[in-house]
Coordinates of C-alpha atoms and ligand atoms in Angstrom, one line a residue:
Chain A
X122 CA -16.6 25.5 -14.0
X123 CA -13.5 25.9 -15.8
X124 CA -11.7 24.4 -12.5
X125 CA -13.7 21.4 -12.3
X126 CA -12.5 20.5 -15.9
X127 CA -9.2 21.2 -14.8
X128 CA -10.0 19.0 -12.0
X129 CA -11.5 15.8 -14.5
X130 CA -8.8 16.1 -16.9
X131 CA -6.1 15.7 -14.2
X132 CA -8.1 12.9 -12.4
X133 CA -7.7 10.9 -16.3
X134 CA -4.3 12.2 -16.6
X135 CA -3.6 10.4 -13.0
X136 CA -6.1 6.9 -14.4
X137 CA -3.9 7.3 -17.8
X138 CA -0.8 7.2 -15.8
X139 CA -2.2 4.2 -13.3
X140 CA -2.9 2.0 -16.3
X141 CA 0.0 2.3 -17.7
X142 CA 2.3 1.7 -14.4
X143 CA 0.0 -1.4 -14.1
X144 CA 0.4 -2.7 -17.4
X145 CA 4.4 -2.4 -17.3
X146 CA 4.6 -3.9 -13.9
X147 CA 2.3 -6.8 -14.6
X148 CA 4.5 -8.1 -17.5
X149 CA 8.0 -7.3 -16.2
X150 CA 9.6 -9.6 -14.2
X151 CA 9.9 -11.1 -11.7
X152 CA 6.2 -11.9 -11.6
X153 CA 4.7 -12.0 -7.8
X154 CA 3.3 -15.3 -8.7
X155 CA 2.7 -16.6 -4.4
X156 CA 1.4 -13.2 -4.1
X157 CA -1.2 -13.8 -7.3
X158 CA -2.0 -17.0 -6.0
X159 CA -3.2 -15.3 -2.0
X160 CA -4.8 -13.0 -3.5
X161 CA -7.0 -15.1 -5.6
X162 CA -7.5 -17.5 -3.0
X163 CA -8.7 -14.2 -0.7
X164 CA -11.3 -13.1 -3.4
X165 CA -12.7 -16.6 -4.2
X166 CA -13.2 -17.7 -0.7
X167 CA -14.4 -14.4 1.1
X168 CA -17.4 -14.5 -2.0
X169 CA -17.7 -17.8 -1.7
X170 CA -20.7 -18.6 0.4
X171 CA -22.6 -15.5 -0.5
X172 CA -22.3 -16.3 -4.3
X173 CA -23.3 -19.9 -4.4
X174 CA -26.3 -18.5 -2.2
X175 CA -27.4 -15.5 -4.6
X176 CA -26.4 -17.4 -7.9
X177 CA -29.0 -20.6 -6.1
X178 CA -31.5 -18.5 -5.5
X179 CA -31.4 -16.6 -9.0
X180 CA -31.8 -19.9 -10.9
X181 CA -34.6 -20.4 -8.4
X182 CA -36.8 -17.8 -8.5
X183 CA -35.8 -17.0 -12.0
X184 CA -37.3 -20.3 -13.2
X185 CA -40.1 -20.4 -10.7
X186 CA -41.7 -16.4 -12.1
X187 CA -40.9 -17.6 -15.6
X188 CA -42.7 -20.6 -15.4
X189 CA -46.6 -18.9 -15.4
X190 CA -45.9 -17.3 -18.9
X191 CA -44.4 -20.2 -20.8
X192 CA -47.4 -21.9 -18.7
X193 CA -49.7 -20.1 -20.8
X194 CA -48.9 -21.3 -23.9
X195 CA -47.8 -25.0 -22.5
X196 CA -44.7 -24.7 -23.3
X197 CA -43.2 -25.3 -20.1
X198 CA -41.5 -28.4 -21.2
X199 CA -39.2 -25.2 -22.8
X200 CA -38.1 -23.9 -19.5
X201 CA -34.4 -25.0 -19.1
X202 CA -33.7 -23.9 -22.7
X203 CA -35.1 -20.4 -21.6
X204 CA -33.4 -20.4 -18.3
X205 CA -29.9 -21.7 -19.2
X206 CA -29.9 -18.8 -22.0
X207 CA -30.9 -16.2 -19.8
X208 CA -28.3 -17.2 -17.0
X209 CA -25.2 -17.9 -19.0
X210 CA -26.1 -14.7 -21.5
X211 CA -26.9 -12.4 -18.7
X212 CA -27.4 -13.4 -15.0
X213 CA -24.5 -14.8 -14.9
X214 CA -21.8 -12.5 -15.0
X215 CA -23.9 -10.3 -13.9
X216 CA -25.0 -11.2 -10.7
X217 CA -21.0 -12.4 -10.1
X218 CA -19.4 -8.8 -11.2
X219 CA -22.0 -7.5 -8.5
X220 CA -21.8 -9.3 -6.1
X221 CA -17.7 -9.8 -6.2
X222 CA -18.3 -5.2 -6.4
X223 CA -19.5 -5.5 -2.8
X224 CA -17.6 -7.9 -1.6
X225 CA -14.3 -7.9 -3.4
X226 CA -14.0 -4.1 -4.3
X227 CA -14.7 -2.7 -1.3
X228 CA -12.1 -4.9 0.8
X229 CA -9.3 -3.9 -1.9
X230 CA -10.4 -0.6 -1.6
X231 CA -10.0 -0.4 2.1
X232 CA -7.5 -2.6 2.3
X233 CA -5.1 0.1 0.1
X234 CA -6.5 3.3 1.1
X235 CA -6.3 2.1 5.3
X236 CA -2.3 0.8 3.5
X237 CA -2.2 4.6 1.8
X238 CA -3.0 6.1 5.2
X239 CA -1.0 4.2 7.7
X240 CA 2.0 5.0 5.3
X241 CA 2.6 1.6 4.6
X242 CA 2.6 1.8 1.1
X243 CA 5.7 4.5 1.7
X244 CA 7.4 2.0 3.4
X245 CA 6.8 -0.5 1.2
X246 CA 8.6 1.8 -1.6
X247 CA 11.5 2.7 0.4
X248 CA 12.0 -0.6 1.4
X249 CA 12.7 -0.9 -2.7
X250 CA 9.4 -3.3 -3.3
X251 CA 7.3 -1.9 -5.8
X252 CA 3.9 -0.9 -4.5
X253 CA 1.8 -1.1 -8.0
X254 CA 4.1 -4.6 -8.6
X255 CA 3.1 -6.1 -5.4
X256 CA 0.0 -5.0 -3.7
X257 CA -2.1 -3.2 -7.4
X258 CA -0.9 -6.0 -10.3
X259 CA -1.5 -8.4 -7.9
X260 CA -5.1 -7.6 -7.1
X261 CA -6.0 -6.7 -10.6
X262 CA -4.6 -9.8 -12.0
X263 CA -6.4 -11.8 -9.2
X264 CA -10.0 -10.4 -9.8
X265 CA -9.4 -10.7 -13.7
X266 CA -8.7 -14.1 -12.9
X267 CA -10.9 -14.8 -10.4
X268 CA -14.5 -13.4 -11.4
X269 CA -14.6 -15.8 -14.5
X270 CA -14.0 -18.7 -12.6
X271 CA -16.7 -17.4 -9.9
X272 CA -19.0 -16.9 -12.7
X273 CA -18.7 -20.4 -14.4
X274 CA -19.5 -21.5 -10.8
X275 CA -22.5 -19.0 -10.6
X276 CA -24.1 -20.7 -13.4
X277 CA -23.6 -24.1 -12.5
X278 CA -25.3 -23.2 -9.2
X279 CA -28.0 -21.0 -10.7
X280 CA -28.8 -23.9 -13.5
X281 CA -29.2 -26.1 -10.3
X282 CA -31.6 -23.7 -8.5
X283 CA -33.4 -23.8 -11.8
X284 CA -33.6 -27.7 -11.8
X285 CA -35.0 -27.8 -8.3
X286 CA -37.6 -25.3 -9.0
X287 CA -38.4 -27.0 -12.0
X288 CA -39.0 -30.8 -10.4
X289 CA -40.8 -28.7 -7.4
X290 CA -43.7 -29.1 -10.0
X291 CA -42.7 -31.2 -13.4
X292 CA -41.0 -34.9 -13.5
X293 CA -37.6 -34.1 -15.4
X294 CA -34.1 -36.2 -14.5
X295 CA -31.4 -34.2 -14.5
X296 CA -29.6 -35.8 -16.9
X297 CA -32.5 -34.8 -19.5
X298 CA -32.8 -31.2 -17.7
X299 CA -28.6 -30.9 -18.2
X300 CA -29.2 -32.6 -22.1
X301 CA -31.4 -29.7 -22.7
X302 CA -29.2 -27.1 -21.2
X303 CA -26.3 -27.9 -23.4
X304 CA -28.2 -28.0 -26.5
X305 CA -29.8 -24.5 -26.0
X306 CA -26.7 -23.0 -25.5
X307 CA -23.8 -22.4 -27.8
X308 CA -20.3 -22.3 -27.6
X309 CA -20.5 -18.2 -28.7
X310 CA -22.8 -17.3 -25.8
X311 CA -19.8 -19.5 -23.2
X312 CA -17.3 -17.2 -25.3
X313 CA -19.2 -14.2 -24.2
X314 CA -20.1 -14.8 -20.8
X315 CA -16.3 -15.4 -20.5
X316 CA -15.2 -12.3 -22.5
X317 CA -17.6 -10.1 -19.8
X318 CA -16.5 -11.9 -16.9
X319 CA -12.7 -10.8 -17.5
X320 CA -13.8 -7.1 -18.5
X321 CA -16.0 -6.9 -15.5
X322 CA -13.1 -9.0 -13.3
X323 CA -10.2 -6.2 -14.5
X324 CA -12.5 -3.5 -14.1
X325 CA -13.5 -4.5 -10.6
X326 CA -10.0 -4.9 -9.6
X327 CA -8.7 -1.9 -11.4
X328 CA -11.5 0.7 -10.0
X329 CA -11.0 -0.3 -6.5
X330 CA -7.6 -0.4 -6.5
X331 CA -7.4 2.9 -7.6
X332 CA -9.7 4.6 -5.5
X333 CA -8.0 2.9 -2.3
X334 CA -4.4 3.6 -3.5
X335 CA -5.0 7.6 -3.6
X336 CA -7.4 7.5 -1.0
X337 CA -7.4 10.7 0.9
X338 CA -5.6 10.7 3.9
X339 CA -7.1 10.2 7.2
X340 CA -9.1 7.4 8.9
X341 CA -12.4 9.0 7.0
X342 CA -10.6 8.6 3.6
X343 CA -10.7 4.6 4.3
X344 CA -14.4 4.9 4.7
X345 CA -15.0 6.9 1.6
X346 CA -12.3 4.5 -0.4
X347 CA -14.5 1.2 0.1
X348 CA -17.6 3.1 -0.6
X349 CA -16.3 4.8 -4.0
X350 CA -14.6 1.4 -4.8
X351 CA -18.1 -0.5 -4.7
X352 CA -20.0 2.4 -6.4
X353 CA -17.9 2.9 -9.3
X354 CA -17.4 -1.0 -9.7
X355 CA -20.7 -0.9 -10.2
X356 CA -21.5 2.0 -12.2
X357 CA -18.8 0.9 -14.9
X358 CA -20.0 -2.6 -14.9
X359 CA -23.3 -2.0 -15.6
X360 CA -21.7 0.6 -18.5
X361 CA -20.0 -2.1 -20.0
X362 CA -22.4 -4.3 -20.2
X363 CA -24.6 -2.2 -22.4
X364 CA -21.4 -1.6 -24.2
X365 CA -21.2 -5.6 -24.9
X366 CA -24.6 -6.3 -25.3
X367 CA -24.5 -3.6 -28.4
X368 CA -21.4 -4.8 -29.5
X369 CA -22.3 -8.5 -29.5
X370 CA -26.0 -7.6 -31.3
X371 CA -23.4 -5.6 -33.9
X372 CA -21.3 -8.7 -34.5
X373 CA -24.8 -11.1 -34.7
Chain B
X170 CA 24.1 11.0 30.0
X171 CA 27.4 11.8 27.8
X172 CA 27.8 10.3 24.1
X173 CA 30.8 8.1 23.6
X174 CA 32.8 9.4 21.0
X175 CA 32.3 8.3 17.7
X176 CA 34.4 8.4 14.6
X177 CA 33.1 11.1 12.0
X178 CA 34.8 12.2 8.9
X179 CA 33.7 15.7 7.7
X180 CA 35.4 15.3 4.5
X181 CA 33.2 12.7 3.2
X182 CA 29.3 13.8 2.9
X183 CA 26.7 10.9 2.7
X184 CA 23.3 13.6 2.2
X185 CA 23.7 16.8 0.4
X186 CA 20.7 18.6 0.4
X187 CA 21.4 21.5 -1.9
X188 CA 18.9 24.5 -2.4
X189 CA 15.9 22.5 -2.2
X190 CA 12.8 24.3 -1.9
X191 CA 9.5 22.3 -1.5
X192 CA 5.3 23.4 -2.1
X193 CA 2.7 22.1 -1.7
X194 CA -0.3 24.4 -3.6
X195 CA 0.1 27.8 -1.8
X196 CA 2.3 26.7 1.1
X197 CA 5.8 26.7 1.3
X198 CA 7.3 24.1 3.3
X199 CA 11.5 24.6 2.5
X200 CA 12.6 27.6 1.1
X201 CA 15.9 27.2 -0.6
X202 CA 17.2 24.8 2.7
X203 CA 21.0 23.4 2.7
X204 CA 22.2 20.9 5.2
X205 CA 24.7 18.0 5.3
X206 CA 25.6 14.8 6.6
X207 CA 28.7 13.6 6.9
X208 CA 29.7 9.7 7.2
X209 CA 29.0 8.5 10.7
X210 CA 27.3 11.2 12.3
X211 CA 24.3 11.6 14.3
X212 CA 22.2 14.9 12.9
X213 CA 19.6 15.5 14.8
X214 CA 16.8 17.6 13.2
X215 CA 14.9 20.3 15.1
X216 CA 11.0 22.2 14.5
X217 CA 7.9 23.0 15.1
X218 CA 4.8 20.6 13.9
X219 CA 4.4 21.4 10.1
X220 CA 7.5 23.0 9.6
X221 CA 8.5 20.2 7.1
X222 CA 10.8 17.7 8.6
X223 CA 9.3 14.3 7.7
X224 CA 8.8 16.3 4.3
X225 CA 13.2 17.1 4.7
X226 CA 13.6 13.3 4.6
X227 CA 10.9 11.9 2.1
X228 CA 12.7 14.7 -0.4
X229 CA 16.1 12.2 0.8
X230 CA 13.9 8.8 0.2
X231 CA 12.3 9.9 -3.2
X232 CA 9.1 9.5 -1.5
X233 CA 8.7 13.2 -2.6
X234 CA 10.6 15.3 -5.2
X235 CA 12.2 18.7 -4.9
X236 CA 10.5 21.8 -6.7
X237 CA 13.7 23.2 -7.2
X238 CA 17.2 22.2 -6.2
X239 CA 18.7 18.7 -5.4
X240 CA 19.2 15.9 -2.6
X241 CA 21.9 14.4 -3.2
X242 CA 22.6 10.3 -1.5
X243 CA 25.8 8.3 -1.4
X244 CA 26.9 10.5 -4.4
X245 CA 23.9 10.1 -6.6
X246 CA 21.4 12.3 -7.3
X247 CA 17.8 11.6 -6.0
X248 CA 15.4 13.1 -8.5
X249 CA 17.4 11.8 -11.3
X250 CA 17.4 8.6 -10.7
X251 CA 15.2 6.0 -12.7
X252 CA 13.3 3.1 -10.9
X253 CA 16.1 1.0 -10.7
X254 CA 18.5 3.0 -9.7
X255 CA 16.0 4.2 -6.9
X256 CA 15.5 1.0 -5.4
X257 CA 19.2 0.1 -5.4
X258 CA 19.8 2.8 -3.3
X259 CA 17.0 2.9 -1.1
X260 CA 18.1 -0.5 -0.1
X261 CA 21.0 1.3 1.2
X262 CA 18.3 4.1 3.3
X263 CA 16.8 2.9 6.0
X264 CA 13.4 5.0 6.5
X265 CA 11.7 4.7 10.4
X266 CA 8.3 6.3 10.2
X267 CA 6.5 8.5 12.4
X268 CA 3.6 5.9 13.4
X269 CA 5.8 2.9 12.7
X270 CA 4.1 1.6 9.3
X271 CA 3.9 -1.7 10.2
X272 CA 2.1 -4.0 7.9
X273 CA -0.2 -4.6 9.8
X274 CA -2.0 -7.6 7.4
X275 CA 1.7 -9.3 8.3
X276 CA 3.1 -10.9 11.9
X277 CA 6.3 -9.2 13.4
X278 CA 8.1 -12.1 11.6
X279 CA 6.6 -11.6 8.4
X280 CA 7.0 -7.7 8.5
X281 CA 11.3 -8.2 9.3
X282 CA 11.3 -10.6 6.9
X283 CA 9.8 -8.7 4.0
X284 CA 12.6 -6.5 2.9
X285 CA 15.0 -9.0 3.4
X286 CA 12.9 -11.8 1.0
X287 CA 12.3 -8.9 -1.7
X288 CA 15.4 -7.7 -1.5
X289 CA 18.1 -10.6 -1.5
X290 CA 16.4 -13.4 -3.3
X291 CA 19.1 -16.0 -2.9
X292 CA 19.0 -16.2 1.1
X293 CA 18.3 -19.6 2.6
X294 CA 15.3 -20.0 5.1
X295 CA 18.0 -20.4 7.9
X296 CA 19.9 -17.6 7.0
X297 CA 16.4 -15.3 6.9
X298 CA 15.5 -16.5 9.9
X299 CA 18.7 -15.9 11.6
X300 CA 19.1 -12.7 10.5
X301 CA 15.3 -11.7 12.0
X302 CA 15.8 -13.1 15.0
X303 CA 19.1 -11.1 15.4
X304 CA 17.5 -7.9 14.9
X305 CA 14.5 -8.8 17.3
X306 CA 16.9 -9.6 19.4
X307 CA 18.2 -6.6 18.9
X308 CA 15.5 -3.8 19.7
X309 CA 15.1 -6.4 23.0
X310 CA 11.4 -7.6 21.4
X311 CA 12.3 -11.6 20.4
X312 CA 8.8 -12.8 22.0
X313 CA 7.1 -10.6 19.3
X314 CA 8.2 -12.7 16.8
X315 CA 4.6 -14.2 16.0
X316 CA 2.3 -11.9 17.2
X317 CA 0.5 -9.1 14.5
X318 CA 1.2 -5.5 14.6
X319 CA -2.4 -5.3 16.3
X320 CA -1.2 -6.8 19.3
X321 CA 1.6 -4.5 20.1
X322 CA 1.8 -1.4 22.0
X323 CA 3.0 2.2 20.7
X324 CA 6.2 1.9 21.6
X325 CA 6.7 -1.9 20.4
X326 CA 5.7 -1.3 17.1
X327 CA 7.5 1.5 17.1
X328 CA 10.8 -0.8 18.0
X329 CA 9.6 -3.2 15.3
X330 CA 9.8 -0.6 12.5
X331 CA 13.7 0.4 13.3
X332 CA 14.2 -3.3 13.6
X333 CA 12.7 -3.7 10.2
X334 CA 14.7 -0.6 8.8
X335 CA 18.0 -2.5 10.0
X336 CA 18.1 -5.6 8.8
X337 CA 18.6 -4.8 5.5
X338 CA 22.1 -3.1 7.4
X339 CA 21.9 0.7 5.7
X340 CA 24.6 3.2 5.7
X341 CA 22.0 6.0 6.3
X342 CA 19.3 5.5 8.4
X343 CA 16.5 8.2 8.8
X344 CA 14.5 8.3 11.8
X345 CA 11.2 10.1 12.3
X346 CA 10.4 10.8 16.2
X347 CA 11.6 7.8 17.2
X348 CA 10.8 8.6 20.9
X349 CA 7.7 10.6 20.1
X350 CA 4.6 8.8 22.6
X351 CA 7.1 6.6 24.8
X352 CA 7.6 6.3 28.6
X353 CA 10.8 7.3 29.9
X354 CA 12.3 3.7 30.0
X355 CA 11.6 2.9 26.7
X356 CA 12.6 6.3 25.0
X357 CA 16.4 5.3 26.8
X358 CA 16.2 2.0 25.1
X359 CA 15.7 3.7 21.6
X360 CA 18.5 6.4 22.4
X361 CA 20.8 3.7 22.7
X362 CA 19.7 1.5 20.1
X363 CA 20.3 4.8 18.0
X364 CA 23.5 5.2 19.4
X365 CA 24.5 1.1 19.2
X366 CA 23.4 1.4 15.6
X367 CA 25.7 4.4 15.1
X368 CA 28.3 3.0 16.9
X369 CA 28.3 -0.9 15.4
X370 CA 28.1 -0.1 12.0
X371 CA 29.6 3.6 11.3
X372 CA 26.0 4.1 10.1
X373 CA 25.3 7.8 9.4
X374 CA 22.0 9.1 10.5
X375 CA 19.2 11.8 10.6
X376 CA 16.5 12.1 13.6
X377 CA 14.1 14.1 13.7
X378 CA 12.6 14.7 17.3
X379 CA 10.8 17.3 19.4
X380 CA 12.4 15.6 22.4
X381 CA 15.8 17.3 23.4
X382 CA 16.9 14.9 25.7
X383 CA 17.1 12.3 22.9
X384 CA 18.8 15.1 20.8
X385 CA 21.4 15.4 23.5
X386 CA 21.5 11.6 24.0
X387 CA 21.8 10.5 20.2
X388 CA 23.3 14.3 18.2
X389 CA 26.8 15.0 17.4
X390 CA 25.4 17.9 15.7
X391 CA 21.9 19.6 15.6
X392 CA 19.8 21.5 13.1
X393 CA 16.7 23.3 13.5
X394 CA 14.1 24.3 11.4
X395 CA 12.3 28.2 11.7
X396 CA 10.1 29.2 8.3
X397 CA 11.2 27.0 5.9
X398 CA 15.2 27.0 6.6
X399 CA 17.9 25.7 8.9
X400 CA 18.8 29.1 10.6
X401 CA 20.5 27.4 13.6
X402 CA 22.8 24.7 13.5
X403 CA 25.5 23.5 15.9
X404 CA 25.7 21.4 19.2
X405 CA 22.9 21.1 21.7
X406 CA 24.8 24.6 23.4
X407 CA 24.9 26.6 20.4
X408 CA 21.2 25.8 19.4
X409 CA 19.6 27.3 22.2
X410 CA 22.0 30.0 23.4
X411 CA 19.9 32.8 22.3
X412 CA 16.8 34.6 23.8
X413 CA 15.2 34.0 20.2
X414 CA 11.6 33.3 20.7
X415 CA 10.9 30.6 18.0
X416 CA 13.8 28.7 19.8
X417 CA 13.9 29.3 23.3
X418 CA 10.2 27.4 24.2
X419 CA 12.1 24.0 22.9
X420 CA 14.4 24.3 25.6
X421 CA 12.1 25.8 28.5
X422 CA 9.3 23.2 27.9
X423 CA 11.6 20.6 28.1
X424 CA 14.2 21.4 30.9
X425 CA 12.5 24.1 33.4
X426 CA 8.7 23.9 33.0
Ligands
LIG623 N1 1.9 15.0 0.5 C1 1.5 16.2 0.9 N2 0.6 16.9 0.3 C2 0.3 18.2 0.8 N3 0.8 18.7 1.8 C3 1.7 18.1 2.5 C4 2.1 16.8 2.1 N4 3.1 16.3 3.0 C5 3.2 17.3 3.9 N5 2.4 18.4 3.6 C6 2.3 19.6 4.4 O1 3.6 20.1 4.6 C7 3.7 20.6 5.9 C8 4.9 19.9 6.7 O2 4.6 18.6 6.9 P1 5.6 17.6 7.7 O3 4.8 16.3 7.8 O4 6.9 17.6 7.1 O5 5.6 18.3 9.1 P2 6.6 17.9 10.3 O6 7.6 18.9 10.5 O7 7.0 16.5 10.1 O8 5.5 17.9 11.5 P3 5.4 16.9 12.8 O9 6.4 17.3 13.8 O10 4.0 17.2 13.2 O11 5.5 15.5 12.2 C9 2.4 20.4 6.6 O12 1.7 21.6 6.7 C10 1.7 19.4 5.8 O13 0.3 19.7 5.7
LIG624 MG1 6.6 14.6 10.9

């Protein structure tokens, strides 16, 4: 007992100390900007297609299994208010942090840990480059970056899987269907999906570089790095976005 | 297969390892181990798997830091150094790993080039390139130059990581089993590319190696390591005229079996 709170206070000692190496290197120059600019390229096209096709079919069947209850009461002229709230306050950034968790945070997280192994990372620091400068800022920045922009594309993509839905049954124009889209949503609830995006892009990018970066040694430790990378991406994402969702009912 | 002579002056000492001992948890790797290296020599280091040589020379890169004691480099003192500091003399270490450490998300080109990029910022894509295709040239690999890592065999990769450790020209150059999985033909070619380096640039260097015909090819002077210190030091004769039995398998295994 008493060593495994040993163990946990050392394991935040060591995220403490992470942190704060990241934080220095990311603002002191010189800044890795080509390196930045790969690595964000990396994480927006390898989610690319699997993103536009999970934020589609959200709007899609979203719309299409909210459509019987607004049905009921014949109000189903309301259904892009209801649908662009519920994607931009919550799908969303959602759907993006999970989806970039899979996809992003388990190829950072065996992309350092299979580095940390092969002692590349070793020879990167005798070589006098800075490992957490070059290969951990870089990453972090990137996905912080990264999974807004992904997310603003999410909801542009989900709203349109909503639309086609939507005319499957009803005659609407997309210029009235966008009309009512922008008027049901306000320029607080773009601020928030924003404000979540970056927390769940840093965290993302954060938790799996860590995890890969003191990944045990050994080809198994690779294995277990991209697997811990995409569970505890997800685990703190869907923390923090009960955190937010208090916080933002708090400041309401 | 004689050395040429080389010039080596024991007055001036590049690596001072002083008293260092080294744990990790319960096991002791060094126990209060001295050793030197003077400017231009070849020390080859001796031991058993485990017995702490490629921790001996991450102690000398910073990689790792001393429990107690001190490594001393070019006249500074490792463990005291701040980041800086650290990296300005690292550039002057070159550091060959055991399983080469290519990066392997690089080509051959790209991998030369990074230290040099990182390093000197105000070199001209000609220059770069020049100086890459020199040190290909070099470890006899120039038709590497675009391939990945991936694509090499053992022993290529393994010539690609000296290459890469020499271009940025270090006075000290460590190298861990740099024969260690070759053929026959291709461990000569890195004894001599050892012994080039040595001779070309008055660099000063440690090898480690379980392979006593490169220790006899590449050492001017030989260490070995037996439970955490360097009992035996001396030539090639010295170090194994004695019946001990920690010692005597080295040579046996390698020259009689
Ligand atoms: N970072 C580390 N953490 C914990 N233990 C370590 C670490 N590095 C080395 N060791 C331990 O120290 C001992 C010596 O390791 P080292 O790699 O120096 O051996 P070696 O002499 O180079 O062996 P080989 O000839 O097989 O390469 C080993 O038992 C190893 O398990
Ligand atoms: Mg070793």
């Amino acid at each position: 007992m008493g060593s495994k709170i040993e163990k946990l206070l050392i394991e935040f000692a060591r995220i403490h100390r992470f942190m704060v190496s990241f934080l220095r290197e990311a603002v002191s120059p010189p800044y890795e900007f080509k390196e930045i600019i790969r690595q964000c390229y990396e994480i927006g096209w390898k989610s690319f297609p699997l993103i536009s096709l999970t934020g589609f079919i959200v709007g899609f069947v979203f719309t299409k299994q909210s459509r019987p209850s607004l049905e009921e009461f014949g109000a189903t002229s309301w259904l892009p208010a209801l649908i662009s709230i519920a994607i931009v306050r919550a799908l969303a950034p959602l759907v993006t942090a999970l989806i970039a968790s899979g996809k992003v945070g388990s190829q950072i997280g065996a992309e350092l840990s299979s580095m940390n192994v092969t002692e590349q990372i070793d020879a990167m620091e005798v070589s006098g480059t800075n490992p957490t400068k070059f290969l951990v800022s870089t990453r972090i920045i990137a996905t912080t970056f990264m999974i807004p922009v992904l997310c603003f594309y999410v909801a542009g993509i989900g709203l349109f899987g909503g639309y086609l839905s939507i005319i499957g049954k009803d005659d609407l124009s997309m210029l009235a269907f966008f009309t009512q889209v922008f008027e049901s949503i306000a320029a607080k609830d773009i601020f928030a999906m924003v404000i979540r995006a970056v927390v769940f892009g840093f965290t993302i990018g954060f938790a799996s570089s860590y995890v890969g970066y003191y990944s045990t040694k050994g080809t198994e430790g690779v294995g277990k790095a991209a697997n811990s990378a995409v569970v505890s991406s997800m685990f703190l994402v869907f923390v923090e976005e009960l955190l937010i969702v208090q916080l933002l009912a708090l400041i309401n | 297969m004689e050395k040429n002579k080389v010039n080596i002056d024991q007055n001036e000492t590049v690596i001072h390892v002083d008293d260092v001992s080294k744990s990790f948890g319960d096991l002791h790797v060094l126990r209060n181990v001295d050793v030197r290296l003077y400017k231009g020599e070849n020390l080859v280091v001796l031991g058993r798997s485990g017995t702490g040589k490629s921790v001996l020379i991450k102690l000398i890169s910073g990689l790792l830091s001393p429990d107690t004691g001190n490594v001393r480099v070019l006249g500074e003192t490792v463990n005291e150094l701040d980041d800086r500091e650290l990296r300005a003399l690292r550039q002057r270490i070159g550091f060959s790993f055991q399983n080469s450490a290519l990066y392997d998300s690089m080509t051959v080109r790209e991998n030369l080039e990074f230290p040099l990029v990182r390093n000197k910022r105000n070199l001209t894509r000609a220059e770069i390139d020049k100086e890459v295709e020199e040190v290909l040239e070099g470890v006899g690999l120039s038709q590497a130059i675009n391939q990945m890592p991936s694509e090499l065999s053992g022993g290529q990769r393994k010539r690609i990581g000296i290459a890469r450790t020499l271009i940025l020209r270090p006075d000290i150059m460590l190298y861990d089993e740099p024969t260690a999985g070759l053929d026959p033909i291709t461990c000569l070619d890195i004894n001599s590319l050892i012994n080039e380096v040595q001779e070309r640039y008055n660099t000063s260097s440690i090898i480690i190696t379980h392979d006593l015909a490169c220790a006899k090819m590449v050492g001017d002077r030989m260490v070995m390591l037996l439970d955490g210190k360097f009992e035996r030091q001396g030539t090639f004769q010295e170090i194994f005229d004695t019946e001990d039995k920690r010692v005597k398998p080295f040579y046996d295994y390698n020259f009689i079996v």
